[in-house]
Tab-separated table of C-alpha atoms in Angstrom:
chain	number	residue	atom	x	y	z
A	1006	MET	CA	-45.110	-76.561	2.036
A	1007	ARG	CA	-43.644	-75.960	5.496
A	1008	ARG	CA	-45.653	-76.116	8.709
A	1009	VAL	CA	-46.310	-72.608	10.062
A	1010	ALA	CA	-46.395	-71.878	13.781
A	1011	VAL	CA	-48.020	-68.978	15.600
A	1012	THR	CA	-45.396	-67.861	18.109
A	1013	GLY	CA	-46.663	-64.412	19.063
A	1014	ILE	CA	-50.087	-62.950	19.818
A	1015	GLY	CA	-50.886	-59.278	20.340
A	1016	ILE	CA	-54.366	-57.917	20.880
A	1017	VAL	CA	-56.086	-54.724	21.936
A	1018	SER	CA	-59.853	-55.051	21.940
A	1019	PRO	CA	-63.133	-54.261	23.696
A	1020	LEU	CA	-62.465	-57.334	25.886
A	1021	GLY	CA	-59.022	-56.240	27.040
A	1022	ASN	CA	-55.575	-55.194	25.946
A	1023	ASN	CA	-53.652	-58.464	26.139
A	1024	ALA	CA	-54.374	-62.096	25.406
A	1025	ALA	CA	-54.787	-63.139	29.057
A	1026	ASP	CA	-57.369	-60.467	29.840
A	1027	VAL	CA	-59.222	-61.022	26.581
A	1028	TRP	CA	-59.409	-64.746	27.280
A	1029	GLN	CA	-60.782	-64.245	30.799
A	1030	GLN	CA	-63.490	-61.878	29.585
A	1031	ALA	CA	-64.491	-64.094	26.671
A	1032	ARG	CA	-64.469	-67.240	28.804
A	1033	ALA	CA	-66.801	-65.525	31.292
A	1034	GLY	CA	-69.109	-64.276	28.527
A	1035	ARG	CA	-68.646	-60.620	29.438
A	1036	SER	CA	-69.543	-58.062	26.813
A	1037	GLY	CA	-67.408	-55.127	25.726
A	1038	ILE	CA	-70.428	-53.450	24.130
A	1039	ARG	CA	-71.636	-50.343	25.931
A	1040	ARG	CA	-73.510	-47.093	25.484
A	1041	LEU	CA	-71.400	-44.366	23.945
A	1042	GLN	CA	-70.640	-41.260	25.999
A	1043	THR	CA	-69.101	-39.300	23.127
A	1044	PRO	CA	-70.274	-35.764	22.229
A	1045	PHE	CA	-71.902	-37.028	19.001
A	1046	ALA	CA	-73.843	-39.879	20.659
A	1047	HIS	CA	-77.112	-37.924	20.560
A	1048	HIS	CA	-76.929	-37.935	16.747
A	1049	LEU	CA	-77.108	-41.733	16.652
A	1050	HIS	CA	-80.242	-43.857	16.672
A	1051	ALA	CA	-78.276	-46.656	18.358
A	1052	ALA	CA	-75.561	-45.031	20.463
A	1053	ILE	CA	-73.719	-48.235	21.321
A	1054	ALA	CA	-70.360	-49.671	20.316
A	1055	ALA	CA	-67.610	-51.996	21.492
A	1056	THR	CA	-64.829	-49.626	22.491
A	1057	VAL	CA	-61.190	-50.060	23.477
A	1058	ASP	CA	-59.993	-48.687	26.809
A	1059	CYS	CA	-56.293	-48.019	26.271
A	1060	ASP	CA	-56.059	-44.297	25.613
A	1061	GLU	CA	-53.307	-43.832	28.205
A	1062	ALA	CA	-51.170	-46.486	26.516
A	1063	LEU	CA	-51.646	-44.823	23.138
A	1064	ALA	CA	-51.031	-41.282	24.377
A	1065	THR	CA	-47.407	-40.757	23.344
A	1066	ASP	CA	-46.699	-37.189	22.301
A	1067	THR	CA	-44.020	-37.642	19.655
A	1068	LEU	CA	-43.805	-36.435	16.080
A	1069	GLN	CA	-44.429	-39.958	14.802
A	1070	SER	CA	-47.461	-40.489	17.046
A	1071	ARG	CA	-48.973	-37.276	15.680
A	1072	LEU	CA	-48.678	-38.803	12.208
A	1073	ARG	CA	-50.848	-41.806	13.105
A	1074	ASP	CA	-54.570	-42.304	12.997
A	1075	ARG	CA	-56.124	-44.341	15.798
A	1076	PHE	CA	-56.218	-47.496	13.673
A	1077	SER	CA	-52.446	-47.285	13.148
A	1078	GLN	CA	-51.859	-46.727	16.857
A	1079	LEU	CA	-53.921	-49.806	17.691
A	1080	ALA	CA	-52.069	-51.864	15.082
A	1081	LEU	CA	-48.660	-50.865	16.454
A	1082	TYR	CA	-49.782	-51.614	20.013
A	1083	ALA	CA	-50.844	-55.140	19.014
A	1084	ALA	CA	-47.744	-55.753	16.876
A	1085	ARG	CA	-45.411	-54.777	19.730
A	1086	GLN	CA	-47.177	-57.265	21.994
A	1087	ALA	CA	-46.946	-60.016	19.407
A	1088	VAL	CA	-43.231	-59.489	18.782
A	1089	ALA	CA	-42.456	-59.264	22.504
A	1090	GLY	CA	-44.494	-62.398	23.221
A	1091	ALA	CA	-42.700	-64.321	20.480
A	1092	ARG	CA	-39.377	-63.746	22.311
A	1093	GLN	CA	-37.064	-62.173	19.763
A	1094	PRO	CA	-38.512	-63.761	16.618
A	1095	LEU	CA	-36.574	-61.319	14.448
A	1096	ASP	CA	-33.141	-62.095	15.904
A	1097	GLY	CA	-31.032	-63.628	13.176
A	1098	ALA	CA	-33.769	-63.256	10.582
A	1099	ASP	CA	-33.068	-61.807	7.167
A	1100	ARG	CA	-35.049	-58.556	7.362
A	1101	ALA	CA	-35.523	-58.664	3.587
A	1102	ARG	CA	-37.422	-61.937	4.095
A	1103	THR	CA	-39.651	-60.705	6.888
A	1104	GLY	CA	-43.041	-59.268	5.987
A	1105	VAL	CA	-46.053	-57.369	7.301
A	1106	PHE	CA	-49.603	-58.253	6.286
A	1107	VAL	CA	-52.430	-56.116	7.665
A	1108	GLY	CA	-56.152	-56.079	6.999
A	1109	THR	CA	-58.375	-53.052	7.469
A	1110	GLY	CA	-61.775	-52.281	6.071
A	1111	MET	CA	-61.889	-48.533	6.619
A	1112	GLY	CA	-58.364	-47.317	7.312
A	1113	GLY	CA	-57.899	-43.899	8.920
A	1114	THR	CA	-61.568	-43.086	9.433
A	1115	HIS	CA	-61.024	-40.655	12.301
A	1116	THR	CA	-58.529	-38.638	10.284
A	1117	MET	CA	-60.682	-38.446	7.181
A	1118	ASP	CA	-63.794	-37.602	9.188
A	1119	SER	CA	-61.940	-34.820	10.986
A	1120	GLY	CA	-60.741	-33.408	7.674
A	1121	TYR	CA	-64.267	-33.322	6.275
A	1122	GLN	CA	-65.538	-31.621	9.419
A	1123	THR	CA	-62.862	-28.962	9.051
A	1124	LEU	CA	-63.526	-28.412	5.355
A	1125	TYR	CA	-67.314	-28.673	5.161
A	1126	GLY	CA	-68.434	-28.160	8.761
A	1127	ALA	CA	-66.138	-25.346	9.845
A	1128	GLN	CA	-65.783	-24.029	6.278
A	1129	SER	CA	-62.041	-23.844	6.861
A	1130	ASP	CA	-59.127	-24.556	4.539
A	1131	ARG	CA	-56.818	-25.453	7.435
A	1132	ILE	CA	-56.697	-29.198	6.735
A	1133	ASN	CA	-54.143	-31.232	8.659
A	1134	PRO	CA	-51.165	-31.473	6.272
A	1135	PHE	CA	-50.702	-35.126	7.276
A	1136	THR	CA	-54.272	-36.153	6.420
A	1137	ILE	CA	-53.289	-38.373	3.511
A	1138	LEU	CA	-50.453	-40.061	5.429
A	1139	MET	CA	-52.716	-40.727	8.404
A	1140	GLY	CA	-55.801	-41.778	6.483
A	1141	MET	CA	-54.323	-44.121	3.891
A	1142	HIS	CA	-55.201	-47.783	4.408
A	1143	ASN	CA	-51.589	-48.981	4.272
A	1144	ALA	CA	-50.396	-46.632	7.014
A	1145	ALA	CA	-50.657	-49.215	9.817
A	1146	ALA	CA	-48.623	-51.826	7.947
A	1147	ALA	CA	-46.070	-49.190	6.964
A	1148	TRP	CA	-45.544	-48.084	10.573
A	1149	ILE	CA	-45.117	-51.693	11.744
A	1150	GLY	CA	-42.500	-52.259	9.060
A	1151	ILE	CA	-40.688	-49.056	9.974
A	1152	GLU	CA	-40.681	-49.748	13.712
A	1153	HIS	CA	-39.311	-53.276	13.364
A	1154	GLY	CA	-37.091	-52.718	10.326
A	1155	LEU	CA	-38.885	-55.267	8.162
A	1156	ARG	CA	-37.874	-54.909	4.518
A	1157	GLY	CA	-39.853	-57.750	2.958
A	1158	PRO	CA	-43.402	-57.560	1.584
A	1159	ASN	CA	-45.461	-54.881	3.304
A	1160	LEU	CA	-49.042	-55.480	2.188
A	1161	THR	CA	-52.476	-54.199	3.164
A	1162	TYR	CA	-55.705	-55.994	2.337
A	1163	SER	CA	-59.065	-54.266	2.320
A	1164	THR	CA	-61.843	-56.766	1.690
A	1165	ALA	CA	-64.288	-55.340	4.239
A	1166	CYS	CA	-65.028	-57.768	7.089
A	1167	SER	CA	-62.704	-60.519	5.838
A	1168	SER	CA	-59.655	-58.228	5.528
A	1169	SER	CA	-57.544	-59.562	8.404
A	1170	ALA	CA	-58.392	-63.210	7.726
A	1171	VAL	CA	-57.138	-62.608	4.182
A	1172	ALA	CA	-54.002	-60.928	5.583
A	1173	ILE	CA	-53.230	-63.896	7.849
A	1174	GLY	CA	-53.956	-66.371	5.076
A	1175	GLU	CA	-51.747	-64.582	2.573
A	1176	ALA	CA	-48.929	-64.334	5.118
A	1177	TRP	CA	-49.276	-68.053	5.887
A	1178	MET	CA	-48.875	-68.943	2.217
A	1179	ARG	CA	-45.623	-66.968	1.911
A	1180	VAL	CA	-44.115	-68.482	5.044
A	1181	ALA	CA	-45.315	-71.978	4.142
A	1182	CYS	CA	-43.832	-71.864	0.641
A	1183	GLY	CA	-40.467	-70.622	1.899
A	1184	GLN	CA	-40.622	-67.075	0.565
A	1185	LEU	CA	-40.478	-65.539	4.065
A	1186	GLU	CA	-38.758	-66.406	7.338
A	1187	VAL	CA	-41.123	-64.450	9.588
A	1188	ALA	CA	-44.356	-62.518	9.117
A	1189	ILE	CA	-46.404	-60.209	11.291
A	1190	ALA	CA	-50.022	-60.570	10.234
A	1191	GLY	CA	-53.389	-59.382	11.478
A	1192	GLY	CA	-55.746	-56.451	11.301
A	1193	ALA	CA	-56.712	-53.106	12.793
A	1194	GLU	CA	-59.866	-51.016	12.739
A	1195	ALA	CA	-61.044	-47.806	14.401
A	1196	PRO	CA	-64.421	-47.040	12.795
A	1197	LEU	CA	-66.106	-45.227	15.670
A	1198	SER	CA	-66.023	-41.715	14.199
A	1199	PRO	CA	-69.264	-39.708	13.818
A	1200	GLY	CA	-69.427	-39.951	10.034
A	1201	SER	CA	-68.607	-43.641	9.952
A	1202	MET	CA	-71.195	-44.569	12.556
A	1203	LYS	CA	-73.925	-42.540	10.847
A	1204	ALA	CA	-73.059	-44.193	7.528
A	1205	TRP	CA	-73.358	-47.655	9.055
A	1206	GLU	CA	-76.703	-46.698	10.573
A	1207	ALA	CA	-77.902	-45.521	7.176
A	1208	LEU	CA	-77.123	-48.970	5.775
A	1209	ARG	CA	-79.622	-50.435	8.294
A	1210	THR	CA	-77.352	-53.221	9.479
A	1211	VAL	CA	-76.760	-51.908	13.022
A	1212	ALA	CA	-78.525	-53.510	15.984
A	1213	THR	CA	-81.189	-51.738	17.962
A	1214	VAL	CA	-80.279	-51.047	21.586
A	1215	ASP	CA	-81.526	-53.641	24.053
A	1216	ALA	CA	-83.766	-51.677	26.413
A	1217	ASP	CA	-82.834	-53.760	29.464
A	1218	ASP	CA	-79.127	-54.262	28.820
A	1219	ALA	CA	-77.252	-52.349	26.118
A	1220	SER	CA	-74.346	-54.796	26.360
A	1221	ALA	CA	-76.668	-57.580	25.125
A	1222	SER	CA	-77.665	-55.792	21.914
A	1223	CYS	CA	-75.727	-58.112	19.579
A	1224	ARG	CA	-77.430	-61.519	19.452
A	1225	PRO	CA	-75.920	-63.811	16.789
A	1226	PHE	CA	-78.102	-66.715	15.654
A	1227	ALA	CA	-80.966	-65.674	17.946
A	1228	LYS	CA	-84.479	-65.322	16.614
A	1229	ASN	CA	-84.661	-61.784	18.008
A	1230	ARG	CA	-81.341	-60.625	16.524
A	1231	SER	CA	-81.490	-57.156	14.999
A	1232	GLY	CA	-78.048	-56.457	13.577
A	1233	MET	CA	-74.400	-55.946	14.346
A	1234	VAL	CA	-72.609	-53.621	16.771
A	1235	LEU	CA	-69.483	-51.811	15.568
A	1236	GLY	CA	-66.249	-52.340	17.469
A	1237	GLU	CA	-62.638	-51.153	17.362
A	1238	GLY	CA	-59.309	-52.808	18.031
A	1239	ALA	CA	-56.429	-54.766	16.543
A	1240	ALA	CA	-54.885	-58.216	16.679
A	1241	MET	CA	-51.534	-59.369	15.302
A	1242	LEU	CA	-49.808	-62.740	15.024
A	1243	VAL	CA	-46.172	-63.686	14.507
A	1244	LEU	CA	-45.925	-66.514	11.970
A	1245	GLU	CA	-42.766	-68.523	11.332
A	1246	PRO	CA	-41.770	-71.978	10.141
A	1247	TRP	CA	-42.517	-74.689	12.675
A	1248	ASP	CA	-38.942	-76.031	12.697
A	1249	ARG	CA	-37.492	-72.563	13.250
A	1250	ALA	CA	-39.861	-71.955	16.174
A	1251	LEU	CA	-38.886	-75.236	17.850
A	1252	ALA	CA	-35.176	-74.668	17.212
A	1253	ARG	CA	-35.176	-71.348	19.036
A	1254	GLY	CA	-37.366	-72.634	21.895
A	1255	ALA	CA	-40.326	-70.376	21.149
A	1256	ARG	CA	-43.708	-70.913	22.709
A	1257	VAL	CA	-46.104	-72.196	20.042
A	1258	PHE	CA	-49.694	-70.987	20.414
A	1259	GLY	CA	-50.882	-73.058	17.495
A	1260	GLU	CA	-50.533	-73.652	13.809
A	1261	VAL	CA	-52.114	-72.234	10.679
A	1262	LEU	CA	-52.985	-75.303	8.630
A	1263	GLY	CA	-54.652	-73.709	5.623
A	1264	TYR	CA	-56.659	-70.889	4.143
A	1265	GLY	CA	-59.596	-70.717	1.790
A	1266	VAL	CA	-60.967	-67.723	-0.064
A	1267	SER	CA	-63.917	-67.340	-2.412
A	1268	ASN	CA	-66.085	-64.666	-3.988
A	1269	ASP	CA	-69.883	-64.607	-3.899
A	1270	ALA	CA	-69.948	-62.784	-7.262
A	1271	SER	CA	-73.663	-62.172	-6.797
A	1272	HIS	CA	-74.504	-59.153	-4.624
A	1273	ILE	CA	-72.523	-56.362	-2.968
A	1274	THR	CA	-74.076	-56.925	0.485
A	1275	ARG	CA	-76.173	-60.115	0.440
A	1276	PRO	CA	-74.240	-63.237	1.476
A	1277	SER	CA	-74.532	-66.508	-0.392
A	1278	VAL	CA	-74.550	-70.064	0.902
A	1279	GLU	CA	-72.511	-71.158	-2.103
A	1280	GLY	CA	-69.792	-68.562	-1.557
A	1281	GLN	CA	-69.423	-69.221	2.164
A	1282	ALA	CA	-69.410	-72.985	1.655
A	1283	ALA	CA	-66.793	-72.646	-1.102
A	1284	ALA	CA	-64.429	-70.792	1.247
A	1285	MET	CA	-64.789	-73.451	3.953
A	1286	ARG	CA	-64.174	-76.241	1.442
A	1287	ALA	CA	-61.133	-74.407	0.083
A	1288	ALA	CA	-59.713	-74.055	3.602
A	1289	LEU	CA	-60.192	-77.777	4.229
A	1290	GLN	CA	-58.542	-78.670	0.935
A	1291	SER	CA	-55.649	-76.286	1.608
A	1292	ALA	CA	-55.088	-77.875	5.017
A	1293	GLY	CA	-55.474	-81.451	3.756
A	1294	LEU	CA	-58.437	-82.034	6.053
A	1295	GLN	CA	-61.717	-83.859	5.801
A	1296	ALA	CA	-64.792	-82.124	7.193
A	1297	GLN	CA	-65.077	-84.776	9.926
A	1298	GLN	CA	-61.673	-83.749	11.294
A	1299	VAL	CA	-62.906	-80.268	12.267
A	1300	ASP	CA	-63.672	-80.131	15.975
A	1301	ALA	CA	-65.088	-76.611	16.325
A	1302	ILE	CA	-65.858	-73.412	14.397
A	1303	ASN	CA	-65.598	-69.741	15.234
A	1304	ALA	CA	-68.487	-68.384	13.176
A	1305	HIS	CA	-68.630	-65.062	11.393
A	1306	GLY	CA	-71.899	-64.632	13.329
A	1307	THR	CA	-72.638	-60.939	12.888
A	1308	GLY	CA	-76.135	-60.927	14.372
A	1309	THR	CA	-77.713	-59.742	11.115
A	1310	LEU	CA	-80.788	-61.513	9.776
A	1311	ALA	CA	-79.196	-62.394	6.433
A	1312	ASN	CA	-75.762	-63.593	7.541
A	1313	ASP	CA	-76.640	-65.932	10.386
A	1314	SER	CA	-79.179	-68.067	8.555
A	1315	CYS	CA	-76.918	-68.132	5.482
A	1316	GLU	CA	-73.894	-69.209	7.519
A	1317	THR	CA	-75.920	-71.953	9.188
A	1318	ALA	CA	-76.933	-73.312	5.788
A	1319	ALA	CA	-73.353	-73.073	4.490
A	1320	ILE	CA	-71.978	-75.031	7.466
A	1321	ARG	CA	-74.611	-77.719	6.897
A	1322	ALA	CA	-73.727	-77.846	3.209
A	1323	VAL	CA	-70.047	-78.470	3.987
A	1324	PHE	CA	-70.283	-80.713	7.046
A	1325	GLY	CA	-73.472	-82.674	6.481
A	1326	ALA	CA	-74.463	-84.740	9.522
A	1327	HIS	CA	-71.180	-83.815	11.240
A	1328	ALA	CA	-72.451	-80.229	11.535
A	1329	ASP	CA	-74.657	-81.257	14.470
A	1330	ARG	CA	-71.590	-82.460	16.407
A	1331	VAL	CA	-69.488	-79.300	15.966
A	1332	PRO	CA	-69.632	-76.602	18.672
A	1333	ILE	CA	-69.867	-73.173	17.054
A	1334	SER	CA	-68.954	-69.922	18.827
A	1335	ALA	CA	-70.037	-66.463	17.682
A	1336	THR	CA	-67.874	-64.139	19.741
A	1337	LYS	CA	-69.058	-60.872	18.141
A	1338	ALA	CA	-71.835	-60.966	20.739
A	1339	MET	CA	-69.117	-59.904	23.187
A	1340	HIS	CA	-66.503	-57.900	21.269
A	1341	GLY	CA	-68.716	-56.467	18.545
A	1342	HIS	CA	-67.885	-56.402	14.860
A	1343	LEU	CA	-64.370	-55.095	14.315
A	1344	LEU	CA	-64.882	-55.105	10.539
A	1345	GLY	CA	-61.445	-55.476	8.958
A	1346	ALA	CA	-59.888	-56.571	12.268
A	1347	ALA	CA	-62.602	-59.102	13.144
A	1348	GLY	CA	-60.942	-62.101	11.494
A	1349	ALA	CA	-57.677	-61.555	13.383
A	1350	VAL	CA	-59.385	-61.106	16.763
A	1351	GLU	CA	-61.433	-64.253	16.195
A	1352	CYS	CA	-58.363	-66.186	15.049
A	1353	VAL	CA	-56.734	-65.291	18.378
A	1354	LEU	CA	-59.822	-66.417	20.303
A	1355	ALA	CA	-59.932	-69.694	18.367
A	1356	LEU	CA	-56.287	-70.436	19.218
A	1357	LEU	CA	-56.859	-69.618	22.888
A	1358	ALA	CA	-60.024	-71.738	22.995
A	1359	MET	CA	-58.093	-74.768	21.742
A	1360	GLU	CA	-55.263	-74.101	24.192
A	1361	HIS	CA	-57.683	-74.055	27.138
A	1362	GLY	CA	-59.993	-76.831	25.937
A	1363	VAL	CA	-63.038	-74.561	26.043
A	1364	ALA	CA	-65.764	-73.728	23.562
A	1365	LEU	CA	-66.500	-70.026	23.944
A	1366	PRO	CA	-70.122	-68.990	24.401
A	1367	THR	CA	-72.462	-67.365	21.928
A	1368	MET	CA	-73.999	-64.872	24.315
A	1369	HIS	CA	-77.547	-63.467	24.430
A	1370	LEU	CA	-78.996	-66.516	22.692
A	1371	GLN	CA	-82.163	-66.906	24.745
A	1372	GLN	CA	-84.497	-67.212	21.746
A	1373	PRO	CA	-83.357	-69.929	19.313
A	1374	ASP	CA	-84.096	-69.413	15.631
A	1375	PRO	CA	-85.455	-72.504	13.810
A	1376	ASP	CA	-83.384	-71.431	10.782
A	1377	CYS	CA	-80.228	-71.446	12.914
A	1378	ASP	CA	-80.353	-74.917	14.402
A	1379	LEU	CA	-76.737	-75.877	15.092
A	1380	ASP	CA	-74.840	-76.119	18.396
A	1381	TYR	CA	-73.974	-72.486	19.066
A	1382	VAL	CA	-72.777	-73.036	22.685
A	1383	PRO	CA	-75.511	-70.732	23.990
A	1384	ASN	CA	-74.863	-68.276	26.835
A	1385	GLN	CA	-72.174	-70.197	28.728
A	1386	ALA	CA	-68.703	-71.460	27.915
A	1387	ARG	CA	-68.312	-75.217	27.643
A	1388	ASP	CA	-65.354	-76.835	29.381
A	1389	GLY	CA	-63.670	-80.065	28.362
A	1390	VAL	CA	-63.917	-79.509	24.626
A	1391	ALA	CA	-60.862	-81.257	23.221
A	1392	ALA	CA	-60.778	-79.334	19.967
A	1393	ARG	CA	-57.575	-79.807	18.014
A	1394	VAL	CA	-58.714	-78.345	14.701
A	1395	MET	CA	-60.899	-75.270	14.203
A	1396	LEU	CA	-62.145	-73.182	11.336
A	1397	SER	CA	-62.468	-69.420	11.745
A	1398	ASN	CA	-64.969	-67.914	9.308
A	1399	SER	CA	-64.850	-64.368	7.949
A	1400	PHE	CA	-67.354	-63.205	5.337
A	1401	ALA	CA	-67.671	-59.736	3.872
A	1402	PHE	CA	-69.585	-57.093	1.994
A	1403	GLY	CA	-68.298	-57.196	-1.544
A	1404	GLY	CA	-68.438	-60.979	-1.450
A	1405	THR	CA	-64.903	-61.913	-0.358
A	1406	ASN	CA	-65.144	-64.898	1.983
A	1407	ALA	CA	-62.059	-66.096	3.882
A	1408	VAL	CA	-61.657	-69.081	6.213
A	1409	LEU	CA	-58.629	-70.019	8.298
A	1410	ALA	CA	-57.941	-73.624	9.309
A	1411	LEU	CA	-56.133	-73.764	12.653
A	1412	ARG	CA	-54.606	-76.403	14.921
A	1413	GLY	CA	-54.025	-75.926	18.617
A	1414	GLY	CA	-50.549	-75.746	20.083
């Protein structure tokens, strides 16, 4: 198995539209969660979300742009950044051995919601003729492949909230085993349509709005946590063999060491300690690591009652006494839950945290929960954390758990 370097990072998120801005916001503990000002906000019990502010950058009036749902636009935006930042990673590459791996939980939600409103709300038959092409889950990956002329595997993974961690892990395996020269891997999600947000509310997993500060509504691992806050965005990585990256003088942001995946096989929504622990152990085994070699963790940390206590127990089950010495960051408190794109965004933040020697804060953790008793870096970033190896956890409805093992650059 070859070492696999991360040589490009692209991100568009509630914390900013490039890696530098996202890092500054996360380091400062600023939240991208805000009250919604959309026309349908009055229909929501909790009219908050973590939104992306890049509409001007996405507003290109071409035939192709009119064929793309918002999630595809966000994915392309992030992929362009990643490729540009990797400094010509495709030059000299065999395009038949370059691949695209994208995770999304909900695909073209805006397009599908609009079609239903036309058909059932307006009682009209004038459905957008491109609805299927815009709404299909593999549209984002397809557009990335088309734009960059990548003729290798073009694969989309939809495993709910672990989708993009699975995409990165699957891409890593193909580069590591020699099947591919280069891969673009990550995730994209744009779930903030009226129908989607009402459906999530109906599931009773969405946080109540903090009366004093709406931006503090997501409180992972806190005793007074009430649920998750939906977010939108995309993050993409360029992966290539370590030796190739060094030979062409590329900047290396870090390394994907391994990847573990497991299935709860017990309940469609309820997480399990056994399933989460199995994914972490599989990631360690894949990377050839012992638990004591892990310096930090980016937690799944949704802010829901069930997940956070379960994840705490799973970390303890894997790390034993070492769990008390591992700083754990739950960044969804700031950028919200990007569902299928969450794993990719958090992978980016983990790589940046190691680069800067900082443990990112778990914000809004004023009330500790006795059932969540690990070091969650509460409310303020911690400098001087010499983390070389991190795990990034992604757990999902449906039971697919995915964990990435990462090393800093």
